């Protein structure tokens, strides 16, 4: 077997494999036996018909076609091993250059590679600032609203009210009768004086309804930012039609120990305030961390060289589309096609303009994180993993209905469920430790820790030996599944 390899610009390899002429004839005879086993040939038991008989019945063309499949099954893994190629996905038989001698041309996708460059030179100060007390007070007011009583009023809507509305949102240039981009029939709006992040359908929506009366229809337009979280609305100008169904005035409870006990956040109002303060601080820092690590990883990525074949990106793209479809189904939409019709787009346009960029970002971010874990020798000890597993299991049991249903009442979970939670726990731990490490590098903390400290003698007057570095974690890579394509 002769093998030639030719690297391609798309991180694949063209592998040319030439075999000895007798290999094809041997494969033809195997093909004849295979055919005689599959079909009944008069006068012979399955698999016992002579080669010449099968050849006469089915012809050289059928035997050769079957023989090529047999050869590809046999030689492809052998050729990969001999050429020392580790594929990242199934390869493809692109062409049969000749049959005398047999000469096959394969395209093989390579494993992704990441060169992090000088990632240790990345610098980004960590400047999170604790939230002001006014933000804590705002959350306490929100908590009071949760335990408030309300009554229907006929006056105009004002701050603090609950307003029940019907909302439709169309593109400003939509034709009459077109499907709305946004629609909710009975939606309760909390009237706020300031725009609140995460407010549906956009921050500041409730301010547009101040002064509206029951039964009134309010119309206005809103232009979404190009980086709005809902990709289908990015950059869109939407005309909203809002019908005020009813207004309920709110009677807030007194801020006292009784309220604290009712909420379960403490026995006294001081304990409630402290708990709320901790929650606000935790959420504020979590939000800052998300933005911080986003910027830091982009900085590292700018100095890195990432290579991967198109098949890897296509695989990630499938995951993105699956995620979008699950999210849409949770919102009551049947499938992606219905969504494409609603937003006046096509599957092809949605994939190229929205899904593929997300898939590429996710893929490259994941590859960088994996390489950082290897470069920094990030390891996970058994105790930490068990603790993370326990925390995640408890969280899923409380927040995920499907998971709770599978594991309730002492039901023994399946091995697949346990393995999935264990893998997720490992990924979370490694991710967290990678982020902690690059933060230490970017803030200069890692350099300070790396400065050699004065070694202290042990009790016998000898200097303690340095502890060996932990080994870099490795992953078992499964062999790529073969993919065959006959020439036309």
Tab-separated table of C-alpha atoms in Angstrom:
chain	number	residue	atom	x	y	z
A	1	UNK	CA	0.000	0.000	0.000
A	2	UNK	CA	1.373	3.375	-1.072
A	3	UNK	CA	0.123	6.491	0.709
A	4	UNK	CA	0.524	10.147	-0.197
A	5	UNK	CA	-0.831	12.989	1.963
A	6	UNK	CA	-1.438	16.550	0.864
A	7	UNK	CA	-2.447	19.153	3.485
A	8	UNK	CA	-5.328	21.485	2.556
A	9	UNK	CA	-5.992	25.047	3.618
A	10	UNK	CA	-9.247	24.084	5.365
A	11	UNK	CA	-7.413	21.932	7.963
A	12	UNK	CA	-8.070	18.698	6.106
A	13	UNK	CA	-5.756	16.265	4.373
A	14	UNK	CA	-6.103	14.699	0.936
A	15	UNK	CA	-4.935	11.123	1.340
A	16	UNK	CA	-4.125	9.136	-1.825
A	17	UNK	CA	-3.976	5.382	-1.287
A	18	UNK	CA	-2.705	3.018	-4.006
A	19	UNK	CA	-3.097	-0.741	-3.587
A	20	UNK	CA	-1.567	-3.784	-5.213
A	21	UNK	CA	-3.638	-5.002	-8.236
A	22	UNK	CA	-4.375	-8.366	-6.624
A	23	UNK	CA	-6.146	-6.574	-3.738
A	24	UNK	CA	-9.078	-5.701	-5.996
A	25	UNK	CA	-9.449	-9.250	-7.281
A	26	UNK	CA	-9.440	-10.560	-3.720
A	27	UNK	CA	-12.091	-8.003	-2.779
A	28	UNK	CA	-14.217	-9.075	-5.771
A	29	UNK	CA	-14.218	-12.644	-4.492
A	30	UNK	CA	-15.221	-11.427	-1.019
A	31	UNK	CA	-17.974	-9.416	-2.676
A	32	UNK	CA	-19.232	-12.518	-4.471
A	33	UNK	CA	-19.428	-14.435	-1.179
A	34	UNK	CA	-21.231	-11.524	0.458
A	35	UNK	CA	-23.788	-11.387	-2.380
A	36	UNK	CA	-24.351	-15.138	-2.280
A	37	UNK	CA	-25.024	-14.873	1.456
A	38	UNK	CA	-27.591	-12.106	1.013
A	39	UNK	CA	-29.591	-13.563	-1.899
A	40	UNK	CA	-30.713	-17.076	-2.742
A	41	UNK	CA	-28.913	-18.553	-5.733
A	42	UNK	CA	-30.642	-21.658	-7.097
A	43	UNK	CA	-28.745	-24.888	-6.460
A	44	UNK	CA	-26.447	-23.466	-3.776
A	45	UNK	CA	-26.601	-22.941	-0.046
A	46	UNK	CA	-26.188	-19.335	1.244
A	47	UNK	CA	-22.595	-18.219	0.773
A	48	UNK	CA	-21.560	-21.342	-1.168
A	49	UNK	CA	-22.167	-20.260	-4.767
A	50	UNK	CA	-18.922	-20.278	-6.834
A	51	UNK	CA	-17.370	-16.972	-7.817
A	52	UNK	CA	-17.939	-17.507	-11.544
A	53	UNK	CA	-21.628	-18.255	-10.990
A	54	UNK	CA	-22.174	-15.043	-9.000
A	55	UNK	CA	-20.163	-13.078	-11.537
A	56	UNK	CA	-22.248	-14.433	-14.427
A	57	UNK	CA	-25.516	-13.614	-12.630
A	58	UNK	CA	-24.652	-10.114	-11.413
A	59	UNK	CA	-21.863	-8.906	-13.691
A	60	UNK	CA	-18.456	-7.325	-13.126
A	61	UNK	CA	-19.960	-3.894	-12.402
A	62	UNK	CA	-21.885	-5.031	-9.334
A	63	UNK	CA	-18.956	-7.073	-8.037
A	64	UNK	CA	-16.553	-4.178	-8.506
A	65	UNK	CA	-18.888	-1.752	-6.742
A	66	UNK	CA	-19.243	-4.106	-3.795
A	67	UNK	CA	-15.487	-4.787	-3.839
A	68	UNK	CA	-14.702	-1.072	-3.583
A	69	UNK	CA	-16.838	-0.819	-0.438
A	70	UNK	CA	-15.010	-3.798	1.057
A	71	UNK	CA	-11.599	-2.302	0.229
A	72	UNK	CA	-12.512	1.089	1.679
A	73	UNK	CA	-13.716	-0.551	4.889
A	74	UNK	CA	-10.436	-2.400	5.178
A	75	UNK	CA	-7.834	0.092	4.003
A	76	UNK	CA	-9.172	3.406	5.362
A	77	UNK	CA	-8.350	2.737	9.044
A	78	UNK	CA	-5.075	1.056	8.062
A	79	UNK	CA	-4.070	4.042	5.926
A	80	UNK	CA	-4.901	6.491	8.730
A	81	UNK	CA	-2.732	4.502	11.127
A	82	UNK	CA	0.163	4.173	8.690
A	83	UNK	CA	0.039	7.869	7.776
A	84	UNK	CA	-0.294	8.797	11.478
A	85	UNK	CA	-3.433	10.862	10.865
A	86	UNK	CA	-5.888	11.425	13.722
A	87	UNK	CA	-9.222	12.501	12.197
A	88	UNK	CA	-11.719	14.730	13.996
A	89	UNK	CA	-14.732	13.389	12.099
A	90	UNK	CA	-15.655	10.877	9.431
A	91	UNK	CA	-13.596	11.119	6.257
A	92	UNK	CA	-14.950	10.832	2.728
A	93	UNK	CA	-13.990	8.875	-0.358
A	94	UNK	CA	-13.780	11.704	-2.874
A	95	UNK	CA	-12.678	9.810	-5.970
A	96	UNK	CA	-11.580	6.469	-7.380
A	97	UNK	CA	-8.711	7.539	-9.598
A	98	UNK	CA	-8.187	4.083	-11.083
A	99	UNK	CA	-8.939	0.413	-10.538
A	100	UNK	CA	-5.852	-0.995	-12.256
A	101	UNK	CA	-4.171	-0.587	-9.836
A	102	UNK	CA	-6.806	0.467	-7.216
A	103	UNK	CA	-6.170	4.082	-6.292
A	104	UNK	CA	-8.479	5.906	-3.891
A	105	UNK	CA	-8.527	9.563	-2.867
A	106	UNK	CA	-9.890	10.396	0.590
A	107	UNK	CA	-10.506	13.715	2.330
A	108	UNK	CA	-9.769	13.484	6.055
A	109	UNK	CA	-10.710	16.235	8.564
A	110	UNK	CA	-7.972	16.820	11.127
A	111	UNK	CA	-8.303	17.376	14.854
A	112	UNK	CA	-8.602	21.074	15.772
A	113	UNK	CA	-5.388	22.751	16.883
A	114	UNK	CA	-4.924	25.826	19.041
A	115	UNK	CA	-1.769	27.890	19.437
A	116	UNK	CA	-2.493	30.246	22.331
A	117	UNK	CA	0.401	32.547	21.476
A	118	UNK	CA	1.619	34.742	24.321
A	119	UNK	CA	-1.608	34.444	26.316
A	120	UNK	CA	0.229	35.165	29.561
A	121	UNK	CA	0.753	38.739	28.413
A	122	UNK	CA	-3.011	39.394	28.458
A	123	UNK	CA	-3.904	42.124	30.922
A	124	UNK	CA	-7.305	43.260	32.123
A	125	UNK	CA	-7.893	44.829	35.551
A	126	UNK	CA	-10.734	43.399	37.620
A	127	UNK	CA	-12.728	46.412	38.771
A	128	UNK	CA	-16.043	45.193	40.102
A	129	UNK	CA	-17.643	47.682	42.466
A	130	UNK	CA	-20.143	46.654	45.128
A	131	UNK	CA	-23.706	47.791	44.367
A	132	UNK	CA	-24.980	50.923	46.071
A	133	UNK	CA	-27.406	50.563	48.945
A	134	UNK	CA	-30.082	52.100	46.724
A	135	UNK	CA	-29.971	48.967	44.545
A	136	UNK	CA	-30.560	46.827	47.611
A	137	UNK	CA	-33.523	49.013	48.548
A	138	UNK	CA	-34.947	48.607	45.046
A	139	UNK	CA	-34.855	44.823	45.388
A	140	UNK	CA	-36.508	45.079	48.802
A	141	UNK	CA	-39.285	47.121	47.189
A	142	UNK	CA	-39.655	44.414	44.540
A	143	UNK	CA	-39.945	41.852	47.340
A	144	UNK	CA	-42.662	43.939	48.988
A	145	UNK	CA	-44.568	43.947	45.693
A	146	UNK	CA	-44.482	40.149	45.669
A	147	UNK	CA	-46.376	40.128	48.984
A	148	UNK	CA	-48.568	43.107	48.216
A	149	UNK	CA	-52.341	43.117	47.858
A	150	UNK	CA	-53.993	44.799	44.914
A	151	UNK	CA	-57.369	46.101	43.806
A	152	UNK	CA	-58.806	47.072	40.450
A	153	UNK	CA	-58.833	50.817	39.820
A	154	UNK	CA	-60.269	52.950	37.039
A	155	UNK	CA	-57.674	55.712	37.166
A	156	UNK	CA	-54.715	56.103	34.728
A	157	UNK	CA	-51.758	53.785	35.215
A	158	UNK	CA	-49.013	55.017	37.503
A	159	UNK	CA	-45.767	53.764	39.000
A	160	UNK	CA	-46.176	50.641	41.104
A	161	UNK	CA	-49.383	49.456	39.423
A	162	UNK	CA	-49.907	46.083	37.796
A	163	UNK	CA	-51.333	46.586	34.320
A	164	UNK	CA	-52.809	43.699	32.347
A	165	UNK	CA	-52.279	44.248	28.635
A	166	UNK	CA	-52.437	42.590	25.220
A	167	UNK	CA	-49.344	43.238	23.116
A	168	UNK	CA	-48.599	42.791	19.443
A	169	UNK	CA	-45.457	43.958	17.695
A	170	UNK	CA	-45.020	44.135	13.928
A	171	UNK	CA	-42.181	45.304	11.734
A	172	UNK	CA	-42.856	48.936	10.848
A	173	UNK	CA	-43.121	48.068	7.167
A	174	UNK	CA	-45.132	44.860	7.638
A	175	UNK	CA	-48.078	44.260	5.334
A	176	UNK	CA	-51.571	44.137	6.766
A	177	UNK	CA	-52.347	40.696	8.157
A	178	UNK	CA	-48.684	39.740	8.543
A	179	UNK	CA	-47.658	37.529	11.458
A	180	UNK	CA	-46.461	39.640	14.424
A	181	UNK	CA	-42.849	39.493	15.561
A	182	UNK	CA	-44.056	39.587	19.156
A	183	UNK	CA	-47.417	38.763	20.694
A	184	UNK	CA	-48.845	38.191	24.164
A	185	UNK	CA	-52.543	38.181	24.877
A	186	UNK	CA	-52.624	38.676	28.661
A	187	UNK	CA	-49.369	40.063	29.969
A	188	UNK	CA	-48.977	41.650	33.405
A	189	UNK	CA	-46.716	44.713	33.387
A	190	UNK	CA	-45.191	46.195	36.539
A	191	UNK	CA	-45.156	49.966	36.120
A	192	UNK	CA	-41.674	51.320	36.802
A	193	UNK	CA	-40.225	54.809	36.696
A	194	UNK	CA	-36.910	53.563	35.280
A	195	UNK	CA	-36.040	51.141	32.505
A	196	UNK	CA	-35.153	47.713	33.913
A	197	UNK	CA	-32.767	45.334	32.229
A	198	UNK	CA	-34.511	42.164	31.120
A	199	UNK	CA	-37.918	43.848	30.959
A	200	UNK	CA	-40.086	42.361	28.190
A	201	UNK	CA	-40.288	43.209	25.348
A	202	UNK	CA	-37.580	45.821	25.942
A	203	UNK	CA	-36.220	47.863	28.857
A	204	UNK	CA	-38.471	50.884	29.420
A	205	UNK	CA	-41.610	49.276	27.972
A	206	UNK	CA	-43.741	50.044	31.046
A	207	UNK	CA	-42.843	53.757	30.904
A	208	UNK	CA	-44.706	53.935	27.594
A	209	UNK	CA	-47.938	53.044	29.414
A	210	UNK	CA	-47.853	55.636	32.188
A	211	UNK	CA	-51.102	57.642	32.121
A	212	UNK	CA	-53.014	55.127	29.983
A	213	UNK	CA	-56.557	54.253	31.094
A	214	UNK	CA	-58.421	50.919	31.102
A	215	UNK	CA	-59.696	50.090	27.604
A	216	UNK	CA	-57.275	52.484	25.926
A	217	UNK	CA	-55.047	51.406	23.007
A	218	UNK	CA	-51.501	52.743	23.041
A	219	UNK	CA	-49.270	52.646	19.947
A	220	UNK	CA	-45.569	53.408	19.726
A	221	UNK	CA	-42.404	52.189	17.975
A	222	UNK	CA	-39.121	50.946	19.362
A	223	UNK	CA	-35.809	50.318	17.602
A	224	UNK	CA	-33.825	47.428	19.053
A	225	UNK	CA	-30.071	47.618	19.467
A	226	UNK	CA	-27.945	45.592	17.072
A	227	UNK	CA	-26.634	43.508	19.975
A	228	UNK	CA	-30.038	42.870	21.588
A	229	UNK	CA	-30.166	39.461	23.295
A	230	UNK	CA	-32.975	38.139	21.067
A	231	UNK	CA	-31.221	37.690	17.733
A	232	UNK	CA	-34.471	37.863	15.752
A	233	UNK	CA	-35.036	41.448	16.958
A	234	UNK	CA	-31.507	42.813	16.570
A	235	UNK	CA	-31.605	46.108	14.684
A	236	UNK	CA	-35.358	45.824	14.042
A	237	UNK	CA	-37.787	48.730	14.400
A	238	UNK	CA	-41.028	47.333	15.823
A	239	UNK	CA	-44.421	49.032	16.007
A	240	UNK	CA	-46.271	48.034	19.173
A	241	UNK	CA	-50.020	48.047	19.717
A	242	UNK	CA	-50.914	47.705	23.407
A	243	UNK	CA	-54.465	47.355	24.729
A	244	UNK	CA	-54.920	48.204	28.417
A	245	UNK	CA	-57.213	45.508	29.805
A	246	UNK	CA	-57.184	46.425	33.480
A	247	UNK	CA	-55.194	48.293	36.128
A	248	UNK	CA	-54.656	47.089	39.659
A	249	UNK	CA	-53.377	49.438	42.315
A	250	UNK	CA	-50.906	47.942	44.804
A	251	UNK	CA	-50.968	48.097	48.601
A	252	UNK	CA	-47.457	47.312	49.809
A	253	UNK	CA	-46.971	45.485	53.143
A	254	UNK	CA	-45.136	47.163	56.007
A	255	UNK	CA	-41.398	46.614	56.072
A	256	UNK	CA	-41.143	44.816	59.402
A	257	UNK	CA	-40.197	41.552	61.108
A	258	UNK	CA	-43.510	39.985	60.112
A	259	UNK	CA	-42.686	40.482	56.429
A	260	UNK	CA	-39.195	39.031	56.938
A	261	UNK	CA	-40.641	35.892	58.506
A	262	UNK	CA	-43.273	35.568	55.798
A	263	UNK	CA	-40.628	35.630	53.055
A	264	UNK	CA	-38.414	33.076	54.805
A	265	UNK	CA	-35.398	35.376	54.437
A	266	UNK	CA	-34.915	35.969	58.147
A	267	UNK	CA	-36.585	36.441	61.490
A	268	UNK	CA	-36.038	40.185	61.568
A	269	UNK	CA	-36.056	42.999	59.038
A	270	UNK	CA	-32.303	43.409	59.585
A	271	UNK	CA	-31.722	39.774	58.629
A	272	UNK	CA	-33.887	40.246	55.541
A	273	UNK	CA	-31.875	43.306	54.520
A	274	UNK	CA	-28.624	41.408	54.951
A	275	UNK	CA	-29.873	38.472	52.889
A	276	UNK	CA	-31.099	40.788	50.136
A	277	UNK	CA	-27.803	42.663	50.197
A	278	UNK	CA	-25.902	39.385	49.710
A	279	UNK	CA	-28.170	38.396	46.828
A	280	UNK	CA	-27.792	41.758	45.075
A	281	UNK	CA	-24.022	41.682	45.483
A	282	UNK	CA	-23.804	38.112	44.189
A	283	UNK	CA	-25.916	38.876	41.118
A	284	UNK	CA	-23.977	42.081	40.433
A	285	UNK	CA	-20.632	40.313	40.610
A	286	UNK	CA	-21.880	37.441	38.472
A	287	UNK	CA	-22.972	39.874	35.770
A	288	UNK	CA	-19.637	41.712	35.932
A	289	UNK	CA	-17.751	38.408	35.766
A	290	UNK	CA	-19.622	37.394	32.604
A	291	UNK	CA	-18.615	40.638	30.896
A	292	UNK	CA	-15.069	40.517	32.287
A	293	UNK	CA	-14.325	37.000	31.084
A	294	UNK	CA	-15.965	37.741	27.729
A	295	UNK	CA	-13.486	40.594	27.167
A	296	UNK	CA	-10.535	38.634	28.530
A	297	UNK	CA	-11.169	35.574	26.363
A	298	UNK	CA	-11.575	37.789	23.303
A	299	UNK	CA	-8.199	39.326	24.114
A	300	UNK	CA	-6.603	35.879	24.369
A	301	UNK	CA	-8.350	34.746	21.206
A	302	UNK	CA	-6.956	37.750	19.295
A	303	UNK	CA	-3.432	36.446	19.894
A	304	UNK	CA	-4.260	32.787	19.266
A	305	UNK	CA	-4.229	30.712	16.096
A	306	UNK	CA	-7.140	28.301	15.840
A	307	UNK	CA	-7.507	25.724	13.091
A	308	UNK	CA	-10.357	23.272	12.540
A	309	UNK	CA	-12.036	21.583	9.575
A	310	UNK	CA	-15.494	22.652	8.343
A	311	UNK	CA	-17.094	19.432	9.639
A	312	UNK	CA	-16.375	20.476	13.235
A	313	UNK	CA	-18.126	23.803	12.732
A	314	UNK	CA	-21.084	22.077	11.079
A	315	UNK	CA	-21.383	19.796	14.096
A	316	UNK	CA	-21.450	22.795	16.453
A	317	UNK	CA	-23.993	24.474	14.185
A	318	UNK	CA	-26.331	21.504	14.655
A	319	UNK	CA	-26.096	21.985	18.428
A	320	UNK	CA	-26.941	25.687	18.083
A	321	UNK	CA	-30.012	24.946	15.966
A	322	UNK	CA	-31.124	22.283	18.454
A	323	UNK	CA	-30.775	24.799	21.294
A	324	UNK	CA	-32.807	27.407	19.402
A	325	UNK	CA	-35.545	24.884	18.629
A	326	UNK	CA	-35.777	23.761	22.270
A	327	UNK	CA	-36.029	27.373	23.408
A	328	UNK	CA	-38.760	28.122	20.876
A	329	UNK	CA	-40.748	25.043	21.890
A	330	UNK	CA	-40.619	26.164	25.521
A	331	UNK	CA	-42.208	29.413	24.320
A	332	UNK	CA	-45.004	27.589	22.517
A	333	UNK	CA	-43.679	27.557	18.952
A	334	UNK	CA	-43.940	24.242	17.123
A	335	UNK	CA	-40.695	24.299	15.168
A	336	UNK	CA	-38.036	26.409	13.494
A	337	UNK	CA	-39.956	26.697	10.224
A	338	UNK	CA	-42.830	28.440	12.017
A	339	UNK	CA	-40.336	30.815	13.585
A	340	UNK	CA	-38.702	31.587	10.222
A	341	UNK	CA	-42.120	32.504	8.834
A	342	UNK	CA	-42.862	34.777	11.808
A	343	UNK	CA	-39.614	36.730	11.459
A	344	UNK	CA	-39.807	36.790	7.663
A	345	UNK	CA	-36.602	34.908	6.979
A	346	UNK	CA	-35.451	31.582	5.552
A	347	UNK	CA	-33.545	28.718	7.119
A	348	UNK	CA	-30.528	29.464	4.926
A	349	UNK	CA	-30.492	33.163	5.810
A	350	UNK	CA	-30.997	32.499	9.524
A	351	UNK	CA	-28.156	29.988	9.556
A	352	UNK	CA	-25.665	32.201	7.736
A	353	UNK	CA	-26.525	35.483	9.456
A	354	UNK	CA	-27.255	34.335	12.991
A	355	UNK	CA	-26.718	30.655	13.819
A	356	UNK	CA	-23.338	30.129	12.154
A	357	UNK	CA	-21.631	33.146	13.829
A	358	UNK	CA	-22.898	31.894	17.200
A	359	UNK	CA	-21.655	28.373	16.453
A	360	UNK	CA	-18.239	29.676	15.413
A	361	UNK	CA	-17.916	31.763	18.544
A	362	UNK	CA	-18.952	28.889	20.781
A	363	UNK	CA	-16.627	26.442	19.044
A	364	UNK	CA	-13.573	28.699	19.169
A	365	UNK	CA	-14.275	29.701	22.762
A	366	UNK	CA	-14.492	26.036	23.752
A	367	UNK	CA	-11.267	25.160	21.935
A	368	UNK	CA	-9.437	27.998	23.658
A	369	UNK	CA	-10.768	26.948	27.070
A	370	UNK	CA	-9.667	23.350	26.466
A	371	UNK	CA	-6.181	24.448	25.436
A	372	UNK	CA	-5.892	26.788	28.422
A	373	UNK	CA	-6.808	23.899	30.717
A	374	UNK	CA	-3.986	21.826	29.182
A	375	UNK	CA	-1.466	24.659	29.142
A	376	UNK	CA	-2.123	25.587	32.767
A	377	UNK	CA	-2.366	21.941	33.900
A	378	UNK	CA	-5.810	22.464	35.380
A	379	UNK	CA	-6.707	19.435	37.456
A	380	UNK	CA	-9.772	18.424	39.463
A	381	UNK	CA	-9.517	16.468	42.691
A	382	UNK	CA	-12.052	13.812	43.623
A	383	UNK	CA	-13.377	15.672	46.665
A	384	UNK	CA	-14.145	18.823	44.673
A	385	UNK	CA	-15.781	16.782	41.934
A	386	UNK	CA	-18.030	14.954	44.408
A	387	UNK	CA	-19.042	18.240	46.011
A	388	UNK	CA	-19.831	19.796	42.626
A	389	UNK	CA	-21.782	16.690	41.613
A	390	UNK	CA	-23.876	16.875	44.786
A	391	UNK	CA	-24.625	20.569	44.345
A	392	UNK	CA	-25.571	20.154	40.689
A	393	UNK	CA	-27.750	17.121	41.417
A	394	UNK	CA	-29.647	19.038	44.110
A	395	UNK	CA	-30.085	22.060	41.824
A	396	UNK	CA	-31.417	19.938	38.966
A	397	UNK	CA	-33.819	18.157	41.310
A	398	UNK	CA	-35.278	21.530	42.347
A	399	UNK	CA	-35.275	23.359	39.018
A	400	UNK	CA	-35.595	20.766	36.242
A	401	UNK	CA	-38.994	19.058	36.024
A	402	UNK	CA	-37.826	16.242	33.738
A	403	UNK	CA	-34.862	15.475	35.974
A	404	UNK	CA	-36.992	15.590	39.130
A	405	UNK	CA	-39.533	13.240	37.576
A	406	UNK	CA	-36.814	10.714	36.643
A	407	UNK	CA	-35.244	10.700	40.123
A	408	UNK	CA	-38.147	11.258	42.537
A	409	UNK	CA	-39.518	8.782	45.041
A	410	UNK	CA	-36.295	6.866	45.472
A	411	UNK	CA	-36.240	5.884	41.806
A	412	UNK	CA	-32.754	4.736	40.893
A	413	UNK	CA	-31.420	7.018	38.145
A	414	UNK	CA	-30.101	5.480	34.961
A	415	UNK	CA	-26.383	5.241	34.299
A	416	UNK	CA	-26.816	7.707	31.424
A	417	UNK	CA	-28.273	10.334	33.786
A	418	UNK	CA	-25.523	9.841	36.376
A	419	UNK	CA	-22.792	9.998	33.725
A	420	UNK	CA	-24.295	13.145	32.185
A	421	UNK	CA	-24.395	14.947	35.548
A	422	UNK	CA	-20.869	13.787	36.360
A	423	UNK	CA	-19.560	15.066	33.020
A	424	UNK	CA	-21.355	18.375	33.456
A	425	UNK	CA	-19.907	18.672	36.967
A	426	UNK	CA	-16.393	18.070	35.642
A	427	UNK	CA	-16.847	20.627	32.859
A	428	UNK	CA	-18.155	23.247	35.298
A	429	UNK	CA	-15.242	22.730	37.668
A	430	UNK	CA	-12.600	22.866	34.949
A	431	UNK	CA	-14.209	25.945	33.375
A	432	UNK	CA	-14.331	27.732	36.706
A	433	UNK	CA	-10.708	26.965	37.454
A	434	UNK	CA	-9.548	28.010	33.990
A	435	UNK	CA	-11.341	31.344	34.393
A	436	UNK	CA	-9.845	31.835	37.846
A	437	UNK	CA	-6.400	31.154	36.418
A	438	UNK	CA	-6.602	33.548	33.468
A	439	UNK	CA	-8.004	36.215	35.798
A	440	UNK	CA	-4.943	35.746	38.023
A	441	UNK	CA	-2.729	36.110	34.941
A	442	UNK	CA	-4.573	39.155	33.584
A	443	UNK	CA	-4.516	41.006	36.907
A	444	UNK	CA	-0.846	40.248	37.633
A	445	UNK	CA	-1.706	38.061	40.612
A	446	UNK	CA	-0.133	35.001	38.970
A	447	UNK	CA	3.183	36.815	38.528
A	448	UNK	CA	3.190	37.849	42.156
A	449	UNK	CA	2.505	34.276	43.271
A	450	UNK	CA	5.219	32.956	40.958
A	451	UNK	CA	7.965	35.114	42.489
A	452	UNK	CA	10.385	32.737	44.270
A	453	UNK	CA	9.920	32.876	48.012
A	454	UNK	CA	12.826	32.376	50.339
A	455	UNK	CA	13.079	28.669	51.045
A	456	UNK	CA	12.889	27.699	54.679
A	457	UNK	CA	14.925	24.789	56.073
A	458	UNK	CA	13.064	21.838	57.529
A	459	UNK	CA	13.632	20.442	60.961
A	460	UNK	CA	16.766	18.640	59.824
A	461	UNK	CA	18.211	21.817	58.350
A	462	UNK	CA	17.582	20.728	54.763
A	463	UNK	CA	15.567	22.687	52.231
A	464	UNK	CA	12.246	21.084	51.297
A	465	UNK	CA	12.104	19.636	47.808
A	466	UNK	CA	9.689	21.282	45.411
A	467	UNK	CA	6.466	19.384	44.814
A	468	UNK	CA	6.169	17.900	41.331
A	469	UNK	CA	3.729	19.554	38.987
A	470	UNK	CA	0.471	17.712	38.414
A	471	UNK	CA	0.102	16.105	35.042
A	472	UNK	CA	-2.028	17.705	32.388
A	473	UNK	CA	-5.445	16.045	32.043
A	474	UNK	CA	-5.921	14.030	28.870
A	475	UNK	CA	-8.941	12.927	26.902
A	476	UNK	CA	-9.487	9.642	25.100
A	477	UNK	CA	-10.237	10.321	21.457
A	478	UNK	CA	-12.509	7.785	19.831
A	479	UNK	CA	-11.666	6.613	16.291
A	480	UNK	CA	-13.450	8.561	13.605
A	481	UNK	CA	-16.332	6.811	11.918
A	482	UNK	CA	-15.679	6.100	8.265
A	483	UNK	CA	-17.621	7.852	5.579
A	484	UNK	CA	-17.578	6.537	2.026
A	485	UNK	CA	-18.613	8.206	-1.200
A	486	UNK	CA	-18.537	6.467	-4.579
A	487	UNK	CA	-17.473	8.253	-7.687
A	488	UNK	CA	-20.234	9.076	-10.125
